[in-house]
Coordinates of C-alpha atoms in Angstrom, one line a residue:
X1 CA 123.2 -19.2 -24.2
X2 CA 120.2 -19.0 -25.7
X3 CA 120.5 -20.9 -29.0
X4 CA 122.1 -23.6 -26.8
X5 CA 119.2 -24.2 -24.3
X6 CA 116.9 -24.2 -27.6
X7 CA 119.2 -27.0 -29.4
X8 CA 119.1 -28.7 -26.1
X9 CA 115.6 -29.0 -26.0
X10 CA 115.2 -30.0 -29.4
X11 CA 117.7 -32.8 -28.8
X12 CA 116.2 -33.9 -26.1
X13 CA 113.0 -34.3 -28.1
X14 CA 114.5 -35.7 -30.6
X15 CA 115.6 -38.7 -28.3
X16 CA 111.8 -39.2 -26.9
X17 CA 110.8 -39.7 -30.2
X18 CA 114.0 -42.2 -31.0
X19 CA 112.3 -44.2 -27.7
X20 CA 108.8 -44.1 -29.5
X21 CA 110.2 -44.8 -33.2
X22 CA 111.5 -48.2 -30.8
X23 CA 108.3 -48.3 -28.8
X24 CA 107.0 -48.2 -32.7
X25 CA 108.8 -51.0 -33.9
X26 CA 108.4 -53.5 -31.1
X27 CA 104.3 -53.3 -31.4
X28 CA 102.4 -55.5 -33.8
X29 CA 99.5 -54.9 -35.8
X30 CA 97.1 -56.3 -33.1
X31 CA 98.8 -54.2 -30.5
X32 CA 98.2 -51.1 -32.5
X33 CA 94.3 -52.2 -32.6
X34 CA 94.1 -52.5 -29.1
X35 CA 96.2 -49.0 -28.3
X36 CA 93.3 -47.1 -30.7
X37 CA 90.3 -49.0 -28.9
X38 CA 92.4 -48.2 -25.3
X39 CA 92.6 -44.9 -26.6
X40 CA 88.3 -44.3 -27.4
X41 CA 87.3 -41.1 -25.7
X42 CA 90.5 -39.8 -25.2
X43 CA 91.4 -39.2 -29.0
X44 CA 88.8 -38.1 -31.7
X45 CA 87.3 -41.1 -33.2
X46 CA 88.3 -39.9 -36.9
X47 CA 92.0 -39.1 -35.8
X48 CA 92.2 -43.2 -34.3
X49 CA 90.0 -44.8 -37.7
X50 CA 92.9 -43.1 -40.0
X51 CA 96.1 -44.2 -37.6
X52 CA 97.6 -46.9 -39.1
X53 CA 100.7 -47.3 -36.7
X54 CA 101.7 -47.1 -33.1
X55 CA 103.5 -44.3 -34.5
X56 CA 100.3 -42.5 -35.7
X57 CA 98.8 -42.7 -32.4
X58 CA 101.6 -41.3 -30.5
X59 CA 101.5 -38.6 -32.9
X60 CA 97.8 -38.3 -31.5
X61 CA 98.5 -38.5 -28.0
X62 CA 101.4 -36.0 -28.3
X63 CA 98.6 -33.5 -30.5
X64 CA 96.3 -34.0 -27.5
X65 CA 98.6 -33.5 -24.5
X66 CA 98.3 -37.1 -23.6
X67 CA 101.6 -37.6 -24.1
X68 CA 105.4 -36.0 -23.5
X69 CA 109.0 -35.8 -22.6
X70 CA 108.1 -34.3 -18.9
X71 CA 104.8 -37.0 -18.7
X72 CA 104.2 -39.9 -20.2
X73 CA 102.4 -42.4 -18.1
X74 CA 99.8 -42.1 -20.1
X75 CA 101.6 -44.5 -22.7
X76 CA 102.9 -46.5 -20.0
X77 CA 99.4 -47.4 -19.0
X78 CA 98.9 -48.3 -22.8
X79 CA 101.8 -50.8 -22.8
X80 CA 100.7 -52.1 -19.5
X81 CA 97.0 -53.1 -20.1
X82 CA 98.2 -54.7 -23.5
X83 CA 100.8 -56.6 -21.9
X84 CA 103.9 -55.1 -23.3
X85 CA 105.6 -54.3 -20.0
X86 CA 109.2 -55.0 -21.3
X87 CA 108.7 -51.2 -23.4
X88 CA 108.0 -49.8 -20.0
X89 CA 111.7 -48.7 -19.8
X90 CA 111.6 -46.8 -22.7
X91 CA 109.8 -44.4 -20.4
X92 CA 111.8 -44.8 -17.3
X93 CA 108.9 -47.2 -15.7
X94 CA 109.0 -50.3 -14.3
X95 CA 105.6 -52.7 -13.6
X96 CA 105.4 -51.7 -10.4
X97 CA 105.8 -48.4 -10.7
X98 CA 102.8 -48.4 -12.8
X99 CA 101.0 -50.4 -10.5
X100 CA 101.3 -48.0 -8.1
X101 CA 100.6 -44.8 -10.0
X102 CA 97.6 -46.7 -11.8
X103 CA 94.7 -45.7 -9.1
X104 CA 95.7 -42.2 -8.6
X105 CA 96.8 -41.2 -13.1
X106 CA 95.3 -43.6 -14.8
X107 CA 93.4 -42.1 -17.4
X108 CA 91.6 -45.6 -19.1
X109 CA 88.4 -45.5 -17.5
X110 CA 86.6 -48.9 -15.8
X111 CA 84.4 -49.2 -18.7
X112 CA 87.2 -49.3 -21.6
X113 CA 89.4 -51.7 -19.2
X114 CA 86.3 -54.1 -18.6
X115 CA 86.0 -53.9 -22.9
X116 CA 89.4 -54.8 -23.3
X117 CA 89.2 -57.6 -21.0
X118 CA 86.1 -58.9 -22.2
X119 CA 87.9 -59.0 -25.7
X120 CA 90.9 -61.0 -24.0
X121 CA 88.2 -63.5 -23.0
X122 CA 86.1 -63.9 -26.3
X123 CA 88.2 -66.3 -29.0
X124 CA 87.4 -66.6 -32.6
X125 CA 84.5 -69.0 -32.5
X126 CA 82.8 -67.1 -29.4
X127 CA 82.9 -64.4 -31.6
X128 CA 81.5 -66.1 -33.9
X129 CA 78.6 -67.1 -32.5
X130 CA 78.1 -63.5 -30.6
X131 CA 78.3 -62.4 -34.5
X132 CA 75.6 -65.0 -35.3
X133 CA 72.9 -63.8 -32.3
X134 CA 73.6 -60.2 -33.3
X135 CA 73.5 -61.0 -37.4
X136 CA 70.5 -58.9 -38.3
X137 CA 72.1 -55.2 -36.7
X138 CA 75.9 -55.9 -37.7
X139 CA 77.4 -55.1 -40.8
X140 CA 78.4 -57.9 -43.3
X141 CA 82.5 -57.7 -42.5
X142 CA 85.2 -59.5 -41.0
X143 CA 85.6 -58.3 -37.1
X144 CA 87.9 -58.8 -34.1
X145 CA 86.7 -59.1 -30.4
X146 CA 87.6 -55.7 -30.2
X147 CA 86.4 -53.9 -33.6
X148 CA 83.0 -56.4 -32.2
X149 CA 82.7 -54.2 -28.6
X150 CA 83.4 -51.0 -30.6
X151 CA 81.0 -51.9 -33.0
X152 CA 78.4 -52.1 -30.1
X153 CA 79.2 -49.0 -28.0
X154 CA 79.1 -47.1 -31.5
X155 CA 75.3 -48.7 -32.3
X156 CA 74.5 -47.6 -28.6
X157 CA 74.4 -51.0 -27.6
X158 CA 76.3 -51.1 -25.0
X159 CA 77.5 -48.0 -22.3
X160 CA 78.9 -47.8 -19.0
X161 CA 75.6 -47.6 -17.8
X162 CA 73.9 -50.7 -19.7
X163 CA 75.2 -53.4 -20.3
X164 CA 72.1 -55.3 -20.9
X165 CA 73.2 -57.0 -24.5
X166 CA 76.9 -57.8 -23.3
X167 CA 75.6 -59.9 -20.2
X168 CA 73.1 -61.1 -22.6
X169 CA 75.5 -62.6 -25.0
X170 CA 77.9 -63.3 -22.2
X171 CA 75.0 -65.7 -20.7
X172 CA 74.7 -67.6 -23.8
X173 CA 78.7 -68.0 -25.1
X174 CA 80.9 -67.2 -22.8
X175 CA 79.4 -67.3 -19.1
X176 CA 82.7 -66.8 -17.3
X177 CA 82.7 -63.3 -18.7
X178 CA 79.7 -62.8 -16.4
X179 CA 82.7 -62.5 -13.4
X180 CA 84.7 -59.4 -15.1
X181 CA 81.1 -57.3 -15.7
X182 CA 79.8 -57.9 -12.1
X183 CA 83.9 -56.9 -10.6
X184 CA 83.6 -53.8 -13.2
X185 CA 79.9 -52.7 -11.4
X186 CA 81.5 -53.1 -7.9
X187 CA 84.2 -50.9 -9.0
X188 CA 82.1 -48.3 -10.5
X189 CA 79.7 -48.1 -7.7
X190 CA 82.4 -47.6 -5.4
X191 CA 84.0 -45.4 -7.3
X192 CA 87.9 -46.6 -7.4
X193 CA 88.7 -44.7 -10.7
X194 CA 88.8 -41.3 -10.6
X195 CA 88.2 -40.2 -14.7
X196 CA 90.8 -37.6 -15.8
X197 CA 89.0 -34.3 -15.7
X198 CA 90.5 -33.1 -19.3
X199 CA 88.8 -36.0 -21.0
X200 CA 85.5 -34.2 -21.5
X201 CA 84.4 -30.6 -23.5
X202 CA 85.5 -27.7 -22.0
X203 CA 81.7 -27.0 -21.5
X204 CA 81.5 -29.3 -18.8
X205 CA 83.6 -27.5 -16.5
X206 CA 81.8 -24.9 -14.2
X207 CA 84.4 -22.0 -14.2
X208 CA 84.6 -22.4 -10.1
X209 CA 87.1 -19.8 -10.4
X210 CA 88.3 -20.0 -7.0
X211 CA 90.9 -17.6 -6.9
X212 CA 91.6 -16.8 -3.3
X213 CA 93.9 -13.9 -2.5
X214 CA 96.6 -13.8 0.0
X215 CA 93.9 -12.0 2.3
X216 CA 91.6 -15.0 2.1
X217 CA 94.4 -17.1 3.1
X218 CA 95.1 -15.1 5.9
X219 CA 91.3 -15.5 7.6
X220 CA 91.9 -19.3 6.6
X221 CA 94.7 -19.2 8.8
X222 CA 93.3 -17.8 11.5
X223 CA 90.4 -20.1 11.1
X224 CA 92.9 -22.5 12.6
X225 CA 92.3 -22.4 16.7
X226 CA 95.8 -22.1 17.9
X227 CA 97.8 -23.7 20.7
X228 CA 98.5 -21.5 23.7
X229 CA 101.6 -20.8 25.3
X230 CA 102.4 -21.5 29.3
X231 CA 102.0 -17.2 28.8
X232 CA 99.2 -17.2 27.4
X233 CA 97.4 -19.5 29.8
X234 CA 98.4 -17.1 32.8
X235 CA 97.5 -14.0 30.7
X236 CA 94.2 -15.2 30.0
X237 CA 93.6 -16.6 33.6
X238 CA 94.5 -12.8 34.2
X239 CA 92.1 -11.6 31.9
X240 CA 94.8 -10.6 29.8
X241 CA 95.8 -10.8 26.0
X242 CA 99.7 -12.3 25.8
X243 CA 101.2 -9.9 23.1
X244 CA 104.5 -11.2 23.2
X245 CA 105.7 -14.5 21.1
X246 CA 104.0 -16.2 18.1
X247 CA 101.4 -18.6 18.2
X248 CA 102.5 -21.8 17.9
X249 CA 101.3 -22.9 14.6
X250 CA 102.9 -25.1 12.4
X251 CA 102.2 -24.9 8.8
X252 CA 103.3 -26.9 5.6
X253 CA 103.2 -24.6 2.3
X254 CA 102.0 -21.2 3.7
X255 CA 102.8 -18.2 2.0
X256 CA 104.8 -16.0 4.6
X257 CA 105.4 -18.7 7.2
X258 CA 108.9 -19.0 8.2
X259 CA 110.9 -21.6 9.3
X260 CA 110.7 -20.7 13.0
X261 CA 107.5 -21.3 13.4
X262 CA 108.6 -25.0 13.5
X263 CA 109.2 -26.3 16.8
X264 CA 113.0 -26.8 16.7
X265 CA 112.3 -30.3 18.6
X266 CA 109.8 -31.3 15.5
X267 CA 112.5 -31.2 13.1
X268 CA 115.0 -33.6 15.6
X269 CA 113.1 -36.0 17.3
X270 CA 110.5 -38.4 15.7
X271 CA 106.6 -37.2 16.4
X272 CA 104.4 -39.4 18.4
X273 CA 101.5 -40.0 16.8
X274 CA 97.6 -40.0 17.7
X275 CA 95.6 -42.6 19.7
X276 CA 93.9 -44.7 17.3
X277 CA 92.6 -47.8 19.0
X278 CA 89.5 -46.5 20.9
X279 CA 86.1 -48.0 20.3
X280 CA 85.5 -46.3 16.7
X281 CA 87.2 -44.3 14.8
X282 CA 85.2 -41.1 14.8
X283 CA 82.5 -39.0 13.3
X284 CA 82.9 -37.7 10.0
X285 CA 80.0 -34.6 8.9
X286 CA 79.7 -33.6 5.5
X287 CA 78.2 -31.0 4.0
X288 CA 77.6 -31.0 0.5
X289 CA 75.4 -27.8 -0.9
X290 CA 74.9 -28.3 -4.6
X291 CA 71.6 -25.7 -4.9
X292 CA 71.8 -21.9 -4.0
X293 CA 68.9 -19.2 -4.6
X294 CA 70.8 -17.2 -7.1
X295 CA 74.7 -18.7 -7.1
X296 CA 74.8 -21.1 -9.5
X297 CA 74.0 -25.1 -8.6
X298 CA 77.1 -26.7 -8.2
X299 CA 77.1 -29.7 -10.7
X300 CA 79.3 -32.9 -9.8
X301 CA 79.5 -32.1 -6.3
X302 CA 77.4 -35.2 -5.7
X303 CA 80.4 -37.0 -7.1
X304 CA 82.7 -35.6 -4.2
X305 CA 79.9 -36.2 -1.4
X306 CA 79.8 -40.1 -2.3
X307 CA 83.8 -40.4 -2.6
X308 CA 83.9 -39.0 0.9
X309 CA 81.2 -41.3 2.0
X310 CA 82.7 -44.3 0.9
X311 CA 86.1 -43.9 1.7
X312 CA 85.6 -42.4 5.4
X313 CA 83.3 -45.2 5.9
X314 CA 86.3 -47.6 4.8
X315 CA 88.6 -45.6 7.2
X316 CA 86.1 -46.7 9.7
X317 CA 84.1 -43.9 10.5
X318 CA 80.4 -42.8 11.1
X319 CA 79.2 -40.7 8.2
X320 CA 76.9 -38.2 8.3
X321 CA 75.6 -36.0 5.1
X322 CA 73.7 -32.9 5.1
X323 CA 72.6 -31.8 2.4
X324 CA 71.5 -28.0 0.9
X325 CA 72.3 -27.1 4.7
X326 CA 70.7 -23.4 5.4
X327 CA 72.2 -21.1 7.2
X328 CA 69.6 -22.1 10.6
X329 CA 70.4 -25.9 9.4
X330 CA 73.7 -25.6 9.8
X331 CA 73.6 -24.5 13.4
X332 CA 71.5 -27.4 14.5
X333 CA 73.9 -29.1 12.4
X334 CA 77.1 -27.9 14.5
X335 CA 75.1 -28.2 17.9
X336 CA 74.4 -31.5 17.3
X337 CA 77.5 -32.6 16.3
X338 CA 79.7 -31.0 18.9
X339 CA 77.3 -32.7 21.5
X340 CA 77.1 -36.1 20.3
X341 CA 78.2 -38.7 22.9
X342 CA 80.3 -40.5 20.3
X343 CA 83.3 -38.2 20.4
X344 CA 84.2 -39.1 23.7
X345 CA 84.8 -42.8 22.8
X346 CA 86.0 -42.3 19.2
X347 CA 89.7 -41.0 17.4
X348 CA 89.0 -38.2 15.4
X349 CA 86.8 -35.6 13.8
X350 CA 86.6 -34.8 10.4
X351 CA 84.4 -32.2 8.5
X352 CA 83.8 -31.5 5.5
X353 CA 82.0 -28.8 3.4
X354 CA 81.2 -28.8 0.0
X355 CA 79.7 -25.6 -1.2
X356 CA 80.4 -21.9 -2.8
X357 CA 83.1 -19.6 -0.8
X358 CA 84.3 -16.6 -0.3
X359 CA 86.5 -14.3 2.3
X360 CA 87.5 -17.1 4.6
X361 CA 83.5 -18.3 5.3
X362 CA 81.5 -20.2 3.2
X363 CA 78.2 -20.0 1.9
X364 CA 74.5 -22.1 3.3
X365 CA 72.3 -23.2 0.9
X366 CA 70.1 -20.2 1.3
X367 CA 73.1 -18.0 0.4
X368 CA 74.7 -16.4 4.1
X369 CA 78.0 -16.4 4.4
X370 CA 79.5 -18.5 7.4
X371 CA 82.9 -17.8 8.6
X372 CA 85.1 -21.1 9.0
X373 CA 86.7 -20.2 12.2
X374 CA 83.2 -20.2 13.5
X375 CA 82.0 -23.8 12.2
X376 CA 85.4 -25.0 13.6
X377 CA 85.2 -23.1 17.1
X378 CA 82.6 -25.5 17.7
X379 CA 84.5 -28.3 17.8
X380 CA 87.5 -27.0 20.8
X381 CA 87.8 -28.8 23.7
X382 CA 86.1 -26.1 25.6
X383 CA 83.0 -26.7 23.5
X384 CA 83.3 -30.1 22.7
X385 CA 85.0 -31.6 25.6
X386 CA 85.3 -35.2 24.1
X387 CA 87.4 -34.1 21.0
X388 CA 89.9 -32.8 23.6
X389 CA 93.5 -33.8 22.3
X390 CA 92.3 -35.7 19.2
X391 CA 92.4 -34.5 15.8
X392 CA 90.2 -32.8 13.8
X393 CA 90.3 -32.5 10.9
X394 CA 88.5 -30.4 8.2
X395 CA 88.6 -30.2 4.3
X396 CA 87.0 -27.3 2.4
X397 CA 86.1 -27.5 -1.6
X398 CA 84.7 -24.0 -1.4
X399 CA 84.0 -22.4 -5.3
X400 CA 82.7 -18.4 -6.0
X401 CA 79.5 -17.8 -7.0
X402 CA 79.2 -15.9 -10.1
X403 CA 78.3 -12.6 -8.3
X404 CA 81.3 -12.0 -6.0
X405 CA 83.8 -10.1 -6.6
X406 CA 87.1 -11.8 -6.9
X407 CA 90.6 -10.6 -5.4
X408 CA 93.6 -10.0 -6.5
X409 CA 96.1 -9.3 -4.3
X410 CA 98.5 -11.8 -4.1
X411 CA 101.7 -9.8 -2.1
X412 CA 103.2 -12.4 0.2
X413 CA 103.2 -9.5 3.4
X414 CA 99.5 -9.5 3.1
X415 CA 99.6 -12.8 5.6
X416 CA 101.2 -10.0 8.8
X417 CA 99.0 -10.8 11.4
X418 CA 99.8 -7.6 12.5
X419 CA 97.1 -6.4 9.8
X420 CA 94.2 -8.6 11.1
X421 CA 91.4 -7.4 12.5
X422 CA 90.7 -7.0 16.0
X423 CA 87.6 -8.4 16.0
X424 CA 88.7 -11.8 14.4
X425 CA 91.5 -12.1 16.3
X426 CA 89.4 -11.6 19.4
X427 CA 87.1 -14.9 18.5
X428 CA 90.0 -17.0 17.6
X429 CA 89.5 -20.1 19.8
X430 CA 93.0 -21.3 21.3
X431 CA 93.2 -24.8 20.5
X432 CA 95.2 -27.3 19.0
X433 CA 95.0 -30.5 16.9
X434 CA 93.4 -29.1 14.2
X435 CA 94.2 -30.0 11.0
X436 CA 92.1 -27.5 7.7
X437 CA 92.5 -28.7 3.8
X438 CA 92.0 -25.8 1.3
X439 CA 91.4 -26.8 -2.0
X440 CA 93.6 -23.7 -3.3
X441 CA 96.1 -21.5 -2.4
X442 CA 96.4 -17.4 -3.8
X443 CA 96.2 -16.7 -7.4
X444 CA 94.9 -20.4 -8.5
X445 CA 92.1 -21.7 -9.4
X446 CA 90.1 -24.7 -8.0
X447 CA 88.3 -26.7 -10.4
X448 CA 85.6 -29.3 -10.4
X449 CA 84.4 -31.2 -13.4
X450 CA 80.4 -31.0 -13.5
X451 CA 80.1 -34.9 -14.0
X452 CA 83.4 -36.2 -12.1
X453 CA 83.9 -33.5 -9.0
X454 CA 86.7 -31.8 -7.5
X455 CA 90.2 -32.3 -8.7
X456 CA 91.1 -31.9 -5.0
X457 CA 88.7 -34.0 -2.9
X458 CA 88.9 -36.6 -5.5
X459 CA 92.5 -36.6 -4.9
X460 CA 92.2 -36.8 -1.4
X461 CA 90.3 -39.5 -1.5
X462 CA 92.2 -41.8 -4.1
X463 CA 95.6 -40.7 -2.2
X464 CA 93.5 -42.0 1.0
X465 CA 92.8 -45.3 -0.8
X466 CA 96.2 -45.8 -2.0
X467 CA 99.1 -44.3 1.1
X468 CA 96.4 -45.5 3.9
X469 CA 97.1 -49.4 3.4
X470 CA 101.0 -48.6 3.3
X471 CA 100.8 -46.3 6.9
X472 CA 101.2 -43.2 5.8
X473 CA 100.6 -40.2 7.8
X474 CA 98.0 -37.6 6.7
X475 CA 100.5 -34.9 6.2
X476 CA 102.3 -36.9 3.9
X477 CA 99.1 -37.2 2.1
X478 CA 98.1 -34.1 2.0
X479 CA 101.8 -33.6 0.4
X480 CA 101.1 -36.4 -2.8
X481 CA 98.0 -34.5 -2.7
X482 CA 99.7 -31.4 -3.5
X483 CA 101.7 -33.0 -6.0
X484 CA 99.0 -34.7 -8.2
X485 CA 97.1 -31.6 -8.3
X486 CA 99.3 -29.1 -9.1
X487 CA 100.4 -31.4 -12.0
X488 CA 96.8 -31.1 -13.9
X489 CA 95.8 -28.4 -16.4
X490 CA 92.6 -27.1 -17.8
X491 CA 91.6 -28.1 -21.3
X492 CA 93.2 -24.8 -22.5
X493 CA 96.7 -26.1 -20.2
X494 CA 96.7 -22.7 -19.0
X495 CA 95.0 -23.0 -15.7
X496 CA 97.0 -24.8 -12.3
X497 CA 95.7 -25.2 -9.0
X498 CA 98.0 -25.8 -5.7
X499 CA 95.7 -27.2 -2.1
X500 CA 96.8 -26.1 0.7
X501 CA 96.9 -27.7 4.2
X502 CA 97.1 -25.9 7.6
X503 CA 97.5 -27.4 11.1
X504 CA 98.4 -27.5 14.6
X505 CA 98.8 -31.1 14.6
X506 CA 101.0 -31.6 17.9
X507 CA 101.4 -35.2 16.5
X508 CA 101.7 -37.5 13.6
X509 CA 98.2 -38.9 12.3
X510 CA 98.2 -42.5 11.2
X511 CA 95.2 -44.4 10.2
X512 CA 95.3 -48.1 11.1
X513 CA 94.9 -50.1 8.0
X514 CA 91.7 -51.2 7.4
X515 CA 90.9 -55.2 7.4
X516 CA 89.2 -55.4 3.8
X517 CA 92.3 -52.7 2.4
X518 CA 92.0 -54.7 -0.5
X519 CA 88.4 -54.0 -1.4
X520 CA 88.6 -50.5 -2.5

């Protein structure tokens, strides 16, 4: 059985590399310029200058885990920006499949699409005269638009930050051209693309090992205020604890959750959803720590605070950052939240921390650790009577510092909430409606790029972008989210990472569509 499954999978490679051999043989010479300049950043510069074929950059791509049988969109990108859609079934991809997976895989960044259309747009005799302005800093040879634009970015010339000498030359030749570089500085403020995270050295990467153990996991969970029985309502009123029945918590992806603790009506009828037609949409509070005393500063997170920003403000919300919050800031912080007046005419709450972690709380700025279920506490409908029966929603990117201590149990019983403490079970607010993204589940890790952020809110937030415009609901979201995550490796390829949402929605959460969906 053995030798069989091994001459299986070397069959089956040998038929993705028939497809490619076609791919091969369908490209021209011109195609295969424009696939090495496509492929700038991505493949070492000496590999793409020796590749004389489609073939020998395939070979490249497949060397740098760009390419394979299981994924390759990459390609399919390729063949798309040049125009050679009809090879897109090669891969088992049509255009529009593309199109959709483009804002949320695609690995070209903005400033190698805007070079390549730029190039599209400059014919032989604007070339010639950018040539001729440029004639004293170019070398005496015969160049394309595109070998041209390399040329530049390889004299420093040219970057994704200036582009002071293309709109320069653009100006005087080819004015139109002016259009694609202002639409490229639009996108790139507003951050559409989200870069692949593999594309850089390894040195960029902070080793946010976030490995959270199943105990972790468990004070997540009962972070998560819980909905109260008709029991527990007269127990309390008695002064009572109800012992008997499970909370009624729904969960999605939890270690140790069983399917009973889905409401057997959820799984037959069709969930209302949330009121979202009030005056605004809501509040959303971020809090985005990038400097500690002695844990290390967490590079990039800027990246995640602006992505949130923008996009929550699309969604149509109020946005609030707080930055290098201190353990006394962040009180003032949650007081002043949970009593401003805007709840009671808005949707939905969201918040969002962006800092270093540990045992279910999360660390200020100064470096004390802050339980979760505390922060969220604040926002019941006890304490915050204007988020009564809307939902709230909260997304943690919480990293280790280097000092603590990191767990490793990962047995799935570890989640009995038979084994909790009595003191946090005591201070669990009973709520509903409340909705927490982890960025990780146990025994995987949670990266985020120094320069680009998190994998997992900039995921979030690109999944926002894209399933918002066609209605779908958050949990569903969250779901792609989960998906597009757990599909991305370190550079090494051996380190995953899985989010993980938990919730006591009591109803589906759609966000209406915004007027200007378009614009992102």
């Amino acid at each position: 059985m053995k030798s069989q499954g091994s001459s299986s999978d070397k069959n089956c490679k040998v038929s993705f590399r028939k497809k490619l051999l076609i791919i091969d043989s369908d490209l021209g010479v011109e195609d295969v310029e424009r696939l090495k300049f496509l492929c700038i950043g991505l493949v070492p510069n000496k590999k793409l200058e020796k590749s004389s074929s489609a073939s020998d950059v395939f070979e490249h791509l497949l060397a740098e885990d760009l390419l394979s049988e299981g994924d390759s969109f990459f390609l399919a990108e390729l063949l798309y920006i040049i125009g050679q859609k009809k090879l897109l079934q090669y891969l088992n991809y049509t255009e529009e499949k593309v199109e959709q997976l483009l804002p949320i895989q695609g690995k070209v960044s903005l400033f190698r699409n805007l070079l390549y259309e730029l190039s599209q747009g400059i014919d032989s005799e604007d070339l010639k005269n950018m040539i001729f302005l440029l004639n004293d800093s170019l070398p005496k040879t015969e160049m394309t638009s595109l070998s041209f634009l390399a040329l530049l970015e390889k004299q420093d010339k040219i970057d994704e930050d200036n582009l002071t000498c293309l709109e320069d030359l653009c100006k005087m030749v080819v004015p139109k051209l002016l259009r694609n570089i202002e639409k490229y500085k639009r996108e790139k403020a507003a951050q559409i693309a989200t870069p692949p995270v593999d594309k850089e050295a390894e040195s960029l990467y902070q080793g946010e090992e976030e490995l959270v153990s199943q105990t972790d996991i468990k004070t997540f969970l009962e972070a998560l205020p819980q909905e109260e029985s008709q029991q527990d309502k007269h127990a309390r009123s008695n002064g009572n604890r109800a012992t008997d029945g499970a909370p009624s918590l729904v969960s999605r992806g939890l270690p140790g959750a069983s399917a009973n603790t889905l409401n057997s009506e959820t799984s037959t009828k069709l969930a209302p959803t949330y009121r979202m037609d009030r005056n605004h949409r809501g509040l959303c509070v971020i809090v985005n720590n990038h400097s500690f005393i002695s844990l290390r500063d967490r590079r990039g997170t800027h990246k995640d605070a602006e992505i949130l920003k923008g996009v929550f403000q699309w969604l149509g919300f109020t946005v609030h950052i707080y930055n290098n919050v201190t353990k006394g800031e962040m009180e003032e912080v949650l007081q002043k939240e949970k009593c401003n007046p805007a709840h009671a005419d808005g949707d939905c709450f969201v918040f969002c921390i962006l800092t270093h972690g540990e045992d279910g709380a999360v660390y200020s700025s100064d470096e004390a650790l802050i339980p979760i279920r505390e922060i969220m506490s604040h926002f019941t409908a006890l304490q915050c009577p204007g988020l009564a029966e809307k939902p709230k929603l909260f997304f943690i990117q919480a990293c280790q510092g280097e000092k603590i201590q990191l767990s490793k149990s990962i047995e799935a019983d570890a989640l009995n909430p038979e084994q909790a403490p009595t003191s946090l079970q005591d201070s669990i607010p009973v709520e509903a409606d409340f909705l927490l993204g982890l960025a990780t589940v146990p025994g995987y890790v949670s990266f985020r790029h120094v320069e680009e952020g998190s994998w997992y809110i900039q995921s979030l937030c690109n999944h926002l972008k894209v399933l918002v415009p066609r209605r779908e609901d958050i949990l569903s979201i969250l779901t792609a989210v989960n998906d597009d995550v757990s599909r991305r490796v370190d550079k090494q390829g051996t380190k995953k990472q899985m989010p993980q949402p938990a919730f006591t929605l009591r109803k589906k959460l759609v966000f209406p569509v915004p007027l200007d969906a378009l614009s992102l």
